[in-house]
CSV table of C-alpha atoms and ligand atoms in Angstrom, one decimal:
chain,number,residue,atom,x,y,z
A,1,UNK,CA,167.8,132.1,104.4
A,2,UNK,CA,170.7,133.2,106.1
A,3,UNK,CA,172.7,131.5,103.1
A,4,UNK,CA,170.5,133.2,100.5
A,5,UNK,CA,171.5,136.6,102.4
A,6,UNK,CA,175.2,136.3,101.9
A,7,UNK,CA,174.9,135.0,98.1
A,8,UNK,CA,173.1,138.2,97.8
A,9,UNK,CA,175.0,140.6,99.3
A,10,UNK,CA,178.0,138.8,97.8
A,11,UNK,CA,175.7,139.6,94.5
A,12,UNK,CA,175.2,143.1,95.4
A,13,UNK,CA,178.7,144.1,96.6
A,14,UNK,CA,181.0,142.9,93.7
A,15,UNK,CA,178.8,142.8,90.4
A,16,UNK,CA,177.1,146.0,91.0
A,17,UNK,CA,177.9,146.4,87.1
A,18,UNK,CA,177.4,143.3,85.6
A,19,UNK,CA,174.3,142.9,82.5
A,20,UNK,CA,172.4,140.2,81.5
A,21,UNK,CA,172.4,139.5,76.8
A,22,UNK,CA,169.6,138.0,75.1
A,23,UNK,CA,170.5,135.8,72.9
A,24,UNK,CA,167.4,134.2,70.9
A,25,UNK,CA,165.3,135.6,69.7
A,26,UNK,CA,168.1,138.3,68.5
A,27,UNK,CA,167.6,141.4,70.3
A,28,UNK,CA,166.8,145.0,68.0
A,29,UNK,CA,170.7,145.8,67.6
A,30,UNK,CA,174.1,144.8,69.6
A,31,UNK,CA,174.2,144.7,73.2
A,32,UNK,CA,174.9,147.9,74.5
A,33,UNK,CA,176.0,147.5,78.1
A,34,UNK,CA,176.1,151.3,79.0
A,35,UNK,CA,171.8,151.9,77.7
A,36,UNK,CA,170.7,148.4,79.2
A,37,UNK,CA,169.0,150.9,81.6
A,38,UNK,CA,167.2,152.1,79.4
A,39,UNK,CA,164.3,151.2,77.0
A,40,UNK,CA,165.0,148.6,74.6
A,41,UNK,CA,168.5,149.0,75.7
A,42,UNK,CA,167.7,152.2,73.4
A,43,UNK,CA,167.3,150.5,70.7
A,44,UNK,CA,164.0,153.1,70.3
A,45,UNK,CA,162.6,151.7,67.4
A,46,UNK,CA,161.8,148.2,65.9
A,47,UNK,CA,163.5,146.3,63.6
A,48,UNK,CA,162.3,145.6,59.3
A,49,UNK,CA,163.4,142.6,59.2
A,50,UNK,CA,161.5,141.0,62.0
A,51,UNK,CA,162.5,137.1,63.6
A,52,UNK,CA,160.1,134.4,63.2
A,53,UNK,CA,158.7,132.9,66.4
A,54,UNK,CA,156.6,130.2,67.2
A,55,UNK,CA,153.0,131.4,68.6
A,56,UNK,CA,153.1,128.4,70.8
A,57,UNK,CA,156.3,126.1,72.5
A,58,UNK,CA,159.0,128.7,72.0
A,59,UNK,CA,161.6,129.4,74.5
A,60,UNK,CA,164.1,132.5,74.7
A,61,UNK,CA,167.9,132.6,76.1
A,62,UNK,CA,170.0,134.7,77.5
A,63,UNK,CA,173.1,135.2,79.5
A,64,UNK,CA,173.0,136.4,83.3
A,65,UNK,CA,176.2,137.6,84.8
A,66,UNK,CA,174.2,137.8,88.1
A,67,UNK,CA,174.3,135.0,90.7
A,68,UNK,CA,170.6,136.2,91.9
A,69,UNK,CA,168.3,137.7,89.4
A,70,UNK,CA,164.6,138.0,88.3
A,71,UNK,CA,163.5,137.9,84.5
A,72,UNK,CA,159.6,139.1,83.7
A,73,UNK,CA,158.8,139.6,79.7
A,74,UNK,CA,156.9,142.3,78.4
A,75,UNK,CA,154.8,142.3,75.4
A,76,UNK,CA,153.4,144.5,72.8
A,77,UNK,CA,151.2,144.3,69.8
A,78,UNK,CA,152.0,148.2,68.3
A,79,UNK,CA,154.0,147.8,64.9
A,80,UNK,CA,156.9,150.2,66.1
A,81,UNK,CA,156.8,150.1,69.9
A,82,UNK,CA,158.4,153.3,71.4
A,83,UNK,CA,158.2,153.4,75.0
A,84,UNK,CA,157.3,151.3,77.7
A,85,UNK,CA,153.9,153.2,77.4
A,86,UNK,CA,153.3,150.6,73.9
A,87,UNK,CA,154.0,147.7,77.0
A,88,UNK,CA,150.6,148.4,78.5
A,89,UNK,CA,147.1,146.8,78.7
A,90,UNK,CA,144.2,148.9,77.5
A,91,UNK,CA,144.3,149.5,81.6
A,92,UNK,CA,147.3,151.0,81.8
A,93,UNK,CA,149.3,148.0,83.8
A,94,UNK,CA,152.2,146.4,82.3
A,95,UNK,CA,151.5,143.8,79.4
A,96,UNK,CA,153.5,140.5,80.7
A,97,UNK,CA,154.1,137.7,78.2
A,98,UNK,CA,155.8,136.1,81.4
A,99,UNK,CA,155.4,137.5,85.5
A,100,UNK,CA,158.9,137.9,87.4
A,101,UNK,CA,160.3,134.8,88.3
A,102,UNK,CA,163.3,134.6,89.8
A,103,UNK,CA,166.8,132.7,88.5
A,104,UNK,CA,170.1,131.6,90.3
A,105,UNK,CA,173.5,131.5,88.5
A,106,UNK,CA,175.2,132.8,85.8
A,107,UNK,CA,175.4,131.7,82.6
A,108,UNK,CA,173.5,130.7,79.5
A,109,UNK,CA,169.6,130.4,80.2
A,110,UNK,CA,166.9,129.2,78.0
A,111,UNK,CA,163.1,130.1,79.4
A,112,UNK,CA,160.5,129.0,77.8
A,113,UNK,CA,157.7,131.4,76.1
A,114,UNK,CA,154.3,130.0,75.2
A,115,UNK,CA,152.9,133.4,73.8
A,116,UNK,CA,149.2,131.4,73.0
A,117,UNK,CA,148.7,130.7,76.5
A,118,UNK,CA,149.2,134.4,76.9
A,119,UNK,CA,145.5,135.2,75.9
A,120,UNK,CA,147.0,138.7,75.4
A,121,UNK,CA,144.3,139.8,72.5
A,122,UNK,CA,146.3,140.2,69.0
A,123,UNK,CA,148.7,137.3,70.1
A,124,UNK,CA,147.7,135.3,66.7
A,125,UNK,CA,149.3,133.7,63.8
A,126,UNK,CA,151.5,136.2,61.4
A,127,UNK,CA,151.0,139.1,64.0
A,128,UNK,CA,154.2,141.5,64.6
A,129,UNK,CA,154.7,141.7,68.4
A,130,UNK,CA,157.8,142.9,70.4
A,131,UNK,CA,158.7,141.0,73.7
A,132,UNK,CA,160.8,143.5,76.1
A,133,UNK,CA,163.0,141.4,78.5
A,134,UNK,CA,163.2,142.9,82.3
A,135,UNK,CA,165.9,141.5,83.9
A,136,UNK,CA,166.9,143.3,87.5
A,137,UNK,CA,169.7,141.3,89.5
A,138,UNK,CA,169.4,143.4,92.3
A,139,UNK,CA,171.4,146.3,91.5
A,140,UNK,CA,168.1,147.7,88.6
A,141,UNK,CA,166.1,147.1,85.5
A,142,UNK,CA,167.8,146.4,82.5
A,143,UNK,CA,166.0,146.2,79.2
A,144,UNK,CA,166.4,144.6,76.0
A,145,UNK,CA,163.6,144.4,73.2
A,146,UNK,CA,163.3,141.7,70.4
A,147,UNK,CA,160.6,142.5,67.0
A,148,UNK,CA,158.5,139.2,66.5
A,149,UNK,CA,156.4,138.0,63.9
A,150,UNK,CA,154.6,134.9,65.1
A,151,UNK,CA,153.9,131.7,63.3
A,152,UNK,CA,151.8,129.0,64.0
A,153,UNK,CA,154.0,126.4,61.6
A,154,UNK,CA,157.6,128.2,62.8
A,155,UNK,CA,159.8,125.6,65.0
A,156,UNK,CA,162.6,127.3,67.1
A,157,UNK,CA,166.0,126.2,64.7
A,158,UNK,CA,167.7,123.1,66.2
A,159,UNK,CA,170.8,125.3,65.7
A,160,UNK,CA,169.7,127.4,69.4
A,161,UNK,CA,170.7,125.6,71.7
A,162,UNK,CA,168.7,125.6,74.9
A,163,UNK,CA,169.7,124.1,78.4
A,164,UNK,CA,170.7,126.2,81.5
A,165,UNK,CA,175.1,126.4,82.7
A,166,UNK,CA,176.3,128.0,85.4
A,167,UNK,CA,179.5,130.3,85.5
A,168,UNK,CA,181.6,127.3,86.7
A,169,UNK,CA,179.5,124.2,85.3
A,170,UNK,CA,180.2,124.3,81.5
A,171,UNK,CA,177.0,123.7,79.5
A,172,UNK,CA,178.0,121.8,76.9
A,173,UNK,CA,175.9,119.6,78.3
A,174,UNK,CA,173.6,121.2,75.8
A,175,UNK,CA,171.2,119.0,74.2
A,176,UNK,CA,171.5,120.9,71.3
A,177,UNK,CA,167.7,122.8,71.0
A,178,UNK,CA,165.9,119.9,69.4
A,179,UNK,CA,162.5,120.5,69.5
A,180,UNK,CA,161.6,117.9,72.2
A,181,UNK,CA,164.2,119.7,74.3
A,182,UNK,CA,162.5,122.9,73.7
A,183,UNK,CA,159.1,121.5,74.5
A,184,UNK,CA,159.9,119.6,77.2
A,185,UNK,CA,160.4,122.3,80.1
A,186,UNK,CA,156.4,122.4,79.6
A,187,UNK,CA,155.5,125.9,80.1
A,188,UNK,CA,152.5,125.6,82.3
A,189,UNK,CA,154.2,123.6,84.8
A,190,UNK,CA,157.6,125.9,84.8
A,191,UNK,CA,156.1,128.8,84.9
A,192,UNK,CA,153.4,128.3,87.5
A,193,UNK,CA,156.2,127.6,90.0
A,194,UNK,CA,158.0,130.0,88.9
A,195,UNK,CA,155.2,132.1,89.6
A,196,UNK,CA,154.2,131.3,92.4
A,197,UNK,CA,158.0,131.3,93.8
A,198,UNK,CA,158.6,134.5,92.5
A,199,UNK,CA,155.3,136.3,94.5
A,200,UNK,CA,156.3,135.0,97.4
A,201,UNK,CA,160.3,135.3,97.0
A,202,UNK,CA,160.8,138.5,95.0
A,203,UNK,CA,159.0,141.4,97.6
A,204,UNK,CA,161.6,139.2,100.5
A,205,UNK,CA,164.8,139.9,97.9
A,206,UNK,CA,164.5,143.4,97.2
A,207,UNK,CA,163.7,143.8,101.2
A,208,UNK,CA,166.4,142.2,102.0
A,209,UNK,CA,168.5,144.6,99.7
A,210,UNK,CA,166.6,147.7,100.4
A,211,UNK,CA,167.3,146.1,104.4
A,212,UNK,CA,171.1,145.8,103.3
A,213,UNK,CA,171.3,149.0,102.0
A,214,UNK,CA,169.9,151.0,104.9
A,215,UNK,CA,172.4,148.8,107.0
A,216,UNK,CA,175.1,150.0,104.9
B,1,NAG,C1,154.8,143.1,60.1
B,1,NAG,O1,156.0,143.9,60.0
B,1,NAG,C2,156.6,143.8,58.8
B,1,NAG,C3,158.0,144.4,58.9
B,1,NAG,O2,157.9,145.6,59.5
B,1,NAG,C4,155.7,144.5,57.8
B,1,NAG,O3,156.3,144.4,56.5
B,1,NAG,C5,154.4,143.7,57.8
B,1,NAG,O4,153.4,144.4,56.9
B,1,NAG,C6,153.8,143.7,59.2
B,1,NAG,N1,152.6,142.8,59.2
B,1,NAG,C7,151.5,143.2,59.7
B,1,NAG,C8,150.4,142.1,59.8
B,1,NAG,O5,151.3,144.3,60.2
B,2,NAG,C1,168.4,142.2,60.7
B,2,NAG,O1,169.4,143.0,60.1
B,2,NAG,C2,170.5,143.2,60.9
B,2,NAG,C3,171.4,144.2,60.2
B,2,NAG,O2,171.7,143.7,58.9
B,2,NAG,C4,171.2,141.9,61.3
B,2,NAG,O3,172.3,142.2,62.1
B,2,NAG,C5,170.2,141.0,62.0
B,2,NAG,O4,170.8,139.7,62.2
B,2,NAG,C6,168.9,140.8,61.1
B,2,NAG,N1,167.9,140.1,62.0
B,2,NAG,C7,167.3,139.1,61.5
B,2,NAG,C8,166.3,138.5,62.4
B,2,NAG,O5,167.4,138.6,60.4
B,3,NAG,C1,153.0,154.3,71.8
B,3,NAG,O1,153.7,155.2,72.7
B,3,NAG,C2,153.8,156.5,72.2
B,3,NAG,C3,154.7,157.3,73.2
B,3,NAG,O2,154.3,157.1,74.5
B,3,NAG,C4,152.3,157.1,72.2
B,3,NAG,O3,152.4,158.4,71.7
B,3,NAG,C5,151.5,156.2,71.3
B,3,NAG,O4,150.2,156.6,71.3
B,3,NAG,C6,151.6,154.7,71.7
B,3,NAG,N1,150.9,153.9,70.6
B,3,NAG,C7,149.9,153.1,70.9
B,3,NAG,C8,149.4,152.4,69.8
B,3,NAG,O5,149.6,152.8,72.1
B,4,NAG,C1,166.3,127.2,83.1
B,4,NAG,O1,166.1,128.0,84.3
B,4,NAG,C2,164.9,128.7,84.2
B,4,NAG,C3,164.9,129.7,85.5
B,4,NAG,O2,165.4,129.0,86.6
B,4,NAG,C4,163.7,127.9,84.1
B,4,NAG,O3,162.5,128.6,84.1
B,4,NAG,C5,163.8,127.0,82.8
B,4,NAG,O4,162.8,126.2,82.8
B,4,NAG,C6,165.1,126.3,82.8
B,4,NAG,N1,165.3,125.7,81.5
B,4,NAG,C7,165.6,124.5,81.2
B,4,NAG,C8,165.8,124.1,79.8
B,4,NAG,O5,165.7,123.7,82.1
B,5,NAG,C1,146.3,128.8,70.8
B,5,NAG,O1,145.3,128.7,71.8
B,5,NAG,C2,144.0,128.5,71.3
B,5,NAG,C3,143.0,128.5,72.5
B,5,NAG,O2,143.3,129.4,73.4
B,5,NAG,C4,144.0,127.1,70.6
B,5,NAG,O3,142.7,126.9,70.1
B,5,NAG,C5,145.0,127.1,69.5
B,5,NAG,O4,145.1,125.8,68.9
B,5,NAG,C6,146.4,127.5,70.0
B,5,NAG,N1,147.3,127.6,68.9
B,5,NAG,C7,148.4,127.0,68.9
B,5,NAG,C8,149.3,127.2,67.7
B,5,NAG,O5,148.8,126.2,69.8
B,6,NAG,C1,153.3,128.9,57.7
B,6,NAG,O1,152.4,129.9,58.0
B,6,NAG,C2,152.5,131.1,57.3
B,6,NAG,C3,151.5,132.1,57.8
B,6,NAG,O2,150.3,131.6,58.1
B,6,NAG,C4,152.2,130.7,55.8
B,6,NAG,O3,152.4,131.9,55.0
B,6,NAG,C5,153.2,129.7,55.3
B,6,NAG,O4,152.9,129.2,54.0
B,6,NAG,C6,153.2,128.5,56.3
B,6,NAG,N1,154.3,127.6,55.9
B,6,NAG,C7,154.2,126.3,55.9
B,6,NAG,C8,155.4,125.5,55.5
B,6,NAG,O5,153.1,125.7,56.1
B,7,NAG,C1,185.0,122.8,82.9
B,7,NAG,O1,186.0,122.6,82.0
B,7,NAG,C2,187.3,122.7,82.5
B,7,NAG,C3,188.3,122.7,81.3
B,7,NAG,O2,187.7,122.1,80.2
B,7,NAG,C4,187.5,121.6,83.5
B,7,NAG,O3,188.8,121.7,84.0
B,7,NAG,C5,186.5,121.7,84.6
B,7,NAG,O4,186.6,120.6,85.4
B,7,NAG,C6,185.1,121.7,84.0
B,7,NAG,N1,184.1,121.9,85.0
B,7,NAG,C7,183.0,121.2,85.2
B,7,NAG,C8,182.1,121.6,86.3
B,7,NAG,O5,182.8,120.3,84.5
């Protein structure tokens, strides 16, 4: 714990600036590192030519430049989602594809995303959805968007390559995306610990900031 509390504030102190890029599925335009605060990294509206994805077994990456971060995924059915008021339930709460869970290290990540197991209603076979990433490694939210079109027959490319690197282990390591790869991180184990971890361990990081802060 008191470890965890000097990665952080390490985190906190000296990459107060740093981003985090998706990478697959491609994001609705170029990373633009000054409106990653902002919706969609204001990319405001979605994309023609949508990406294939697969409705079940599909995995996303992306690159964190924090040491400490969380990653939740957002999802919307509307066509052309505008605001983060096109993320919500019929309730009004955030839509999540995927709950915070929390990450350690930078580098290239790949997550899996099983939308199916969702049971978000309109998560079906040829349906456009958009998937808003919310990454926040401590210092806010940043937001990037990808424009979907599911498919029950689609198989992430081999081409995407999905494994996990750190900033000083070089992943090429990389088992090159075949399916089995993407598969095997099975998404009901990983993401039910990642869960769970994340209830209990998220609320203690950003009090531990917020503590850091006051101290500061
Ligand atoms: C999905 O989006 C594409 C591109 O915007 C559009 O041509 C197509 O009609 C949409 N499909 C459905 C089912 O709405
Ligand atoms: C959509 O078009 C843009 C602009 O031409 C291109 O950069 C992007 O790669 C395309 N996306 C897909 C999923 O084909
Ligand atoms: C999407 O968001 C806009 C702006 O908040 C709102 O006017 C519109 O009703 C929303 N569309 C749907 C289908 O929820
Ligand atoms: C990569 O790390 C994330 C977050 O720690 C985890 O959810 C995911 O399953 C890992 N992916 C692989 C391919 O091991
Ligand atoms: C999606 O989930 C439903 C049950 O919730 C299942 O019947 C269906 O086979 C799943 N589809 C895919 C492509 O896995
Ligand atoms: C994949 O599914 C789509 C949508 O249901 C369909 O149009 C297409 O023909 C299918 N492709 C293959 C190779 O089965
Ligand atoms: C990473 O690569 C560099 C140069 O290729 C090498 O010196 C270093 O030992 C490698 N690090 C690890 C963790 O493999």
């Amino acid at each position: 714990m008191r470890f965890a509390t000097f990665a952080l504030l390490a985190g906190v102190v000296t990459v107060v600036n740093a981003h985090f890029q998706v990478s697959y599925p491609p994001p609705r335009g170029p990373f633009d590192e000054d409106n990653e605060v902002n919706f969609c990294d204001n990319y405001v509206n979605a994309v023609s030519n949508r990406s294939e994805f697969p409705l079940s077994g599909g995995f996303v990456t992306l690159n964190s430049e924090h040491t400490s971060w969380s990653l939740a995924i957002l999802l919307s059915t509307v066509q052309n989602p505008i605001s983060f008021n096109n993320f919500t339930t019929s309730s009004g709460q955030q839509q999540f594809a995927r709950n915070f869970a929390s990450g350690s290290g930078e580098g290239g990540f790949c997550i899996p995303l099983d939308l199916n197991n969702t049971g978000i209603s309109g998560v079906q076979d040829n349906a456009n959805v958009t998937i808003q990433f919310l990454f926040n490694g401590g210092d806010g939210s940043l937001y990037q968007c990808a424009d979907l079109t599911l498919s029950n027959n689609f198989t992430v490319p081999s081409s995407v390559s999905c494994s996990n690197g750190t900033s000083t282990g070089n992943s090429s390591t990389s088992t090159s995306g075949s399916q089995s790869t993407s598969r095997a991180p099975s998404a009901s184990s990983t993401s039910s610990s990642g869960n769970s971890a994340s209830k209990v361990a998220t609320p203690g990081v950003f009090g531990l900031i917020a503590a850091v802060i006051v101290a500061l």
